[in-house]
Amino acid sequence: MVIRVEGLHAGYGMTSVLRDVSIEAQAGEAIAVIGPNGAGKTTLMKAMVGMLRPTRGRVDFDGHSLNGLRAFQVARLGLVYVPAERELFPTMSVLENLELGAYRDVSASEEHMRYVLGLFPRLDERKHQLAGTLSGGEQQMLAIGRALMAGPKVLLLDEPSTGLAPKAVAELYRQLSKLKSAGLTIVVTEQQVPLALSLTDRAYVLEQGSIRLSGRSSDLLGDPSIKKAYLGVA
Amino acid sequence: MKKYADLVVVAVVLALVPVLAGGSPYYMRLATLALVYMAWTVAFNLIFGHTKQLFLCLGALAGSAAYMTVVFTKQLELSPWITVPIGVATAAGLGALFSYVSVLRGLGIIFLGIVTLAFSLIFHNLVLGLRQFTNGETGLVSRGLGFPLLEQPMSSYYIFLGVLLVALIVYYLLMASRMGMAVRALSDDELTAELSGINVTWYKVLAAAVASAILGLAGSLYAFYNGIVSPSVFSFVSVDIPVLIALLLGGMRTRLGPIIGAAAFAVIEELVRPFGQLNVLVYGVLLIVLFVAFREGLVPMLRKTLKLSLP
Amino acid sequence: MIAIFFDGIVQGLQLSLLAVGITLIYGLGGVLNLSHGQFAVVGGVAAALLLEAGLNPFVAALGGIAGAGILGIIVDRTLLLPAYRYRGEERLLLGLILTLGLSFLIDGYLNYKFPEFSLTFQLPVPMVEIGGIAMRTASLAASLIAIVIFAGLFAFLRLTLLGKTIRSIIENEVGAELCGIDPSRTRTVIVCLATMMAGVAGVTQGLFSSLGTEMGPEFTILGLLVAVVGGVRSINGTLAAGILLGVVNAFASRYVGAYVAYIILLSVAMATILVRPAGLLARFT
């Protein structure tokens, strides 16, 4: 297992959000964490990457325990997180944003840059533009591109489709599936359940802070309760 | 009346201080100065402690009142019964103006701090520049212009005790009123306070105006008592810093904190006096230590250790 | 006329040099350094001590600048730690009070320890003539130093990875951390750089006339005014504001006197805060 979360509890102040959450992913696997708004998907991601201190439980990544590490240390180990807010540098150029993404491994910067610009030709066209002037879809590409610049071992994506037009979402998922076939380990949270399930191998259903269900994505796509709750089909 | 028992205790204890001083003019002057600083600290507690407005112009506010009072008394030969209210009104008006502008423009705590600090410096340079009225660095002699009672140590002490008690009563009444409730909500969370229908702007401006009036009243009377008004008497280092330290030392948002803090500060200052120049260094160390390690202040600490219900 | 104008630009460059450090520390750490001018004085005092110890003036000046930077690192790693534990307004307030305390500590100590202190650098040629205008060599030298430092700073921030790292943290600390950048280490680098630039301003003051231990508060206030007028978060703005205020001050002191000139500067700063607080507060409220 390249990443394993075991019995994780986390919350903000006195309110607990996650209760006893365990998930794991093998190298090369893509997994999805799906669930309704407020189920704790973002909290889970933040607790995994050190942006939020878990109250209990452990996170192991690639032979390291992540407990107590800060966000930049987790990123340096190769667990790279793309939050729903994207957290770009708006008044720096696309190229500069990407260069900073390579901070973890500057020596491979050029190679990664070629790969990212090849994967997202739109970014190549706009590489001298300021990040803040990009469209929503392009900003999401830039956020993912910046994460890829680090040469991540595992990519964590929090709701990548948030705020994007349907066309942009479709384009984004095409590129994500390319990344997956290239062998990248991906953990994605999503409210657009069918998209996430068709991208991934396995999925977890997070509801009210606990894992309610898990299994192969293709099985979950056919699961009647999932269909009812998330796919809008009776 | 039980609610105000502490006020009575403060009044009685402070009224007995001259007996302890045994008529020594030196200690009487120290005690009187301590009363002035207590009144100023009560005012600052209202502005900074309760309504989170960082006024870095306490000396300038007290000083504007003092200069207005003395200059009007001197130049126009008006009675101090008229000029002291003019001074107080000046300070209150300026304080209200800063507060109103800061709320209006949505200034954060830091930028209000810079604006008021800039005002401190403007005040200082005005006093130095308007030499024909203020006599510049040397200052104006105010002896013999004001109230005869402020020329004698004993009566002066009780006048300033009166000023302090007035300040405390005003503070108590404000905190017991609707404003007190609003202000408590405000120090928890301004947004929530605003949402629950409390007019934050109005109470902040009111608190600033009342507190500035207290600063001005103590400042004007102090100008007569001191016999001279000069820029150094009302400088940032001689008013703002001691008051800030006294408030932190005593405990913000407590009733007795300003009294105990200013008294403790007077004692500390007396202890470092022999070291001359080093007092500035001691101020620096006190600010740092108090803010890092002792942010609660004496009153909350005494409450905990002695299990007292200090207000 | 032109002489006053040039004089203003020379003064302005010095002001910018002081202010840019305040801007950088504020942008990166969210701390408004109220002891910044005192770092300039510390740099000057260190240089004077080295000069007294028999070092050549150039080395002594560099040593003084390094001294200011070392004190900066120490302060960042000790005094400011409690402030960094908080975020937003709480950090600002704590930083403000801590650096105010530090300024008193440094002032009190230096005035006590070196009451008669002054630092003066004598240049071999006091005046030069350029294009028909006689100018003090000291002004030229100081301006040249300031211009080189600013050019270097801009190149550093635009072109080097460390410079980009610094800009990324100023822009978005969370984003920078997600890239694997350690904010606290970068902060220490910037505090060191900023205090070294204050040290330069302190040492070059010794070129103009002399530097005394009592000048700290004035340096801090002037730097603060320039930083505020420049927008507190923008380095270009700080440079422009420094030159603007330098020129305004030069003309005002010439025609209306020093007190009024100072009042004008202060009023400009107040007005700037009041007219565009959103620009100044962009990140924190």
Coordinates of N, CA, C and O in Angstrom, one line a residue, chain C residues 41-49 52 110-111 113-120 210-215:
Chain C
V41 N 20.1 51.5 13.2 CA 21.0 52.0 14.1 C 22.0 51.0 14.6 O 23.2 51.2 14.7
V42 N 21.5 49.8 14.8 CA 22.3 48.7 15.3 C 23.4 48.4 14.2 O 24.6 48.3 14.5
G43 N 23.0 48.4 12.9 CA 24.0 48.3 11.9 C 25.1 49.3 11.9 O 26.3 49.1 11.8
G44 N 24.6 50.6 12.1 CA 25.6 51.7 12.2 C 26.5 51.5 13.4 O 27.7 51.8 13.3
V45 N 26.0 51.2 14.6 CA 26.8 51.0 15.8 C 27.8 49.9 15.6 O 29.0 50.1 15.9
A46 N 27.4 48.8 15.0 CA 28.3 47.7 14.8 C 29.4 48.1 13.8 O 30.6 47.8 14.1
A47 N 29.0 48.9 12.8 CA 30.1 49.4 11.9 C 31.1 50.3 12.6 O 32.3 50.2 12.4
A48 N 30.5 51.2 13.4 CA 31.4 52.1 14.2 C 32.4 51.3 15.1 O 33.6 51.7 15.2
L49 N 31.9 50.3 15.7 CA 32.7 49.5 16.6 C 33.8 48.8 15.9 O 35.0 48.8 16.3
E52 N 36.4 51.4 14.9 CA 37.2 51.7 16.1 C 38.2 50.6 16.3 O 39.4 50.8 16.7
L110 N 21.1 51.0 23.8 CA 22.1 51.7 23.0 C 22.3 53.1 23.6 O 23.5 53.6 23.7
N111 N 21.2 53.8 24.0 CA 21.4 55.1 24.6 C 22.1 55.1 25.9 O 22.8 56.0 26.3
K113 N 24.3 52.6 26.7 CA 25.7 52.0 26.6 C 26.6 53.0 25.7 O 27.8 53.1 26.0
F114 N 26.0 53.6 24.7 CA 26.8 54.5 23.9 C 26.2 55.9 23.8 O 25.7 56.4 22.8
P115 N 26.1 56.6 24.9 CA 25.4 57.9 25.0 C 26.0 59.0 24.0 O 25.3 59.8 23.5
E116 N 27.3 58.9 23.8 CA 28.0 59.9 23.0 C 28.3 59.4 21.6 O 29.1 60.0 20.9
F117 N 27.6 58.4 21.2 CA 27.9 57.7 19.9 C 27.6 58.5 18.7 O 26.6 59.2 18.6
S118 N 28.5 58.5 17.7 CA 28.2 58.9 16.4 C 29.1 58.2 15.4 O 30.2 57.9 15.6
L119 N 28.5 57.9 14.2 CA 29.2 57.2 13.2 C 29.3 58.2 12.0 O 28.3 58.7 11.5
T120 N 30.5 58.4 11.5 CA 30.7 59.2 10.4 C 31.7 58.6 9.4 O 32.8 58.1 9.9
S210 N 26.0 62.2 10.4 CA 26.5 61.3 11.3 C 25.2 60.5 11.8 O 24.1 61.1 11.8
L211 N 25.5 59.3 12.3 CA 24.4 58.5 12.8 C 24.5 58.5 14.3 O 25.5 58.2 14.9
G212 N 23.4 58.8 15.0 CA 23.4 58.7 16.5 C 22.4 57.6 17.0 O 21.6 57.2 16.2
T213 N 22.6 57.2 18.2 CA 21.8 56.1 18.8 C 20.4 56.5 19.0 O 19.5 55.7 19.1
E214 N 20.1 57.9 19.0 CA 18.7 58.3 19.2 C 17.9 58.3 18.0 O 16.7 58.7 18.0
M215 N 18.5 58.0 16.8 CA 17.7 58.1 15.6 C 16.8 57.0 15.2 O 16.0 57.1 14.2

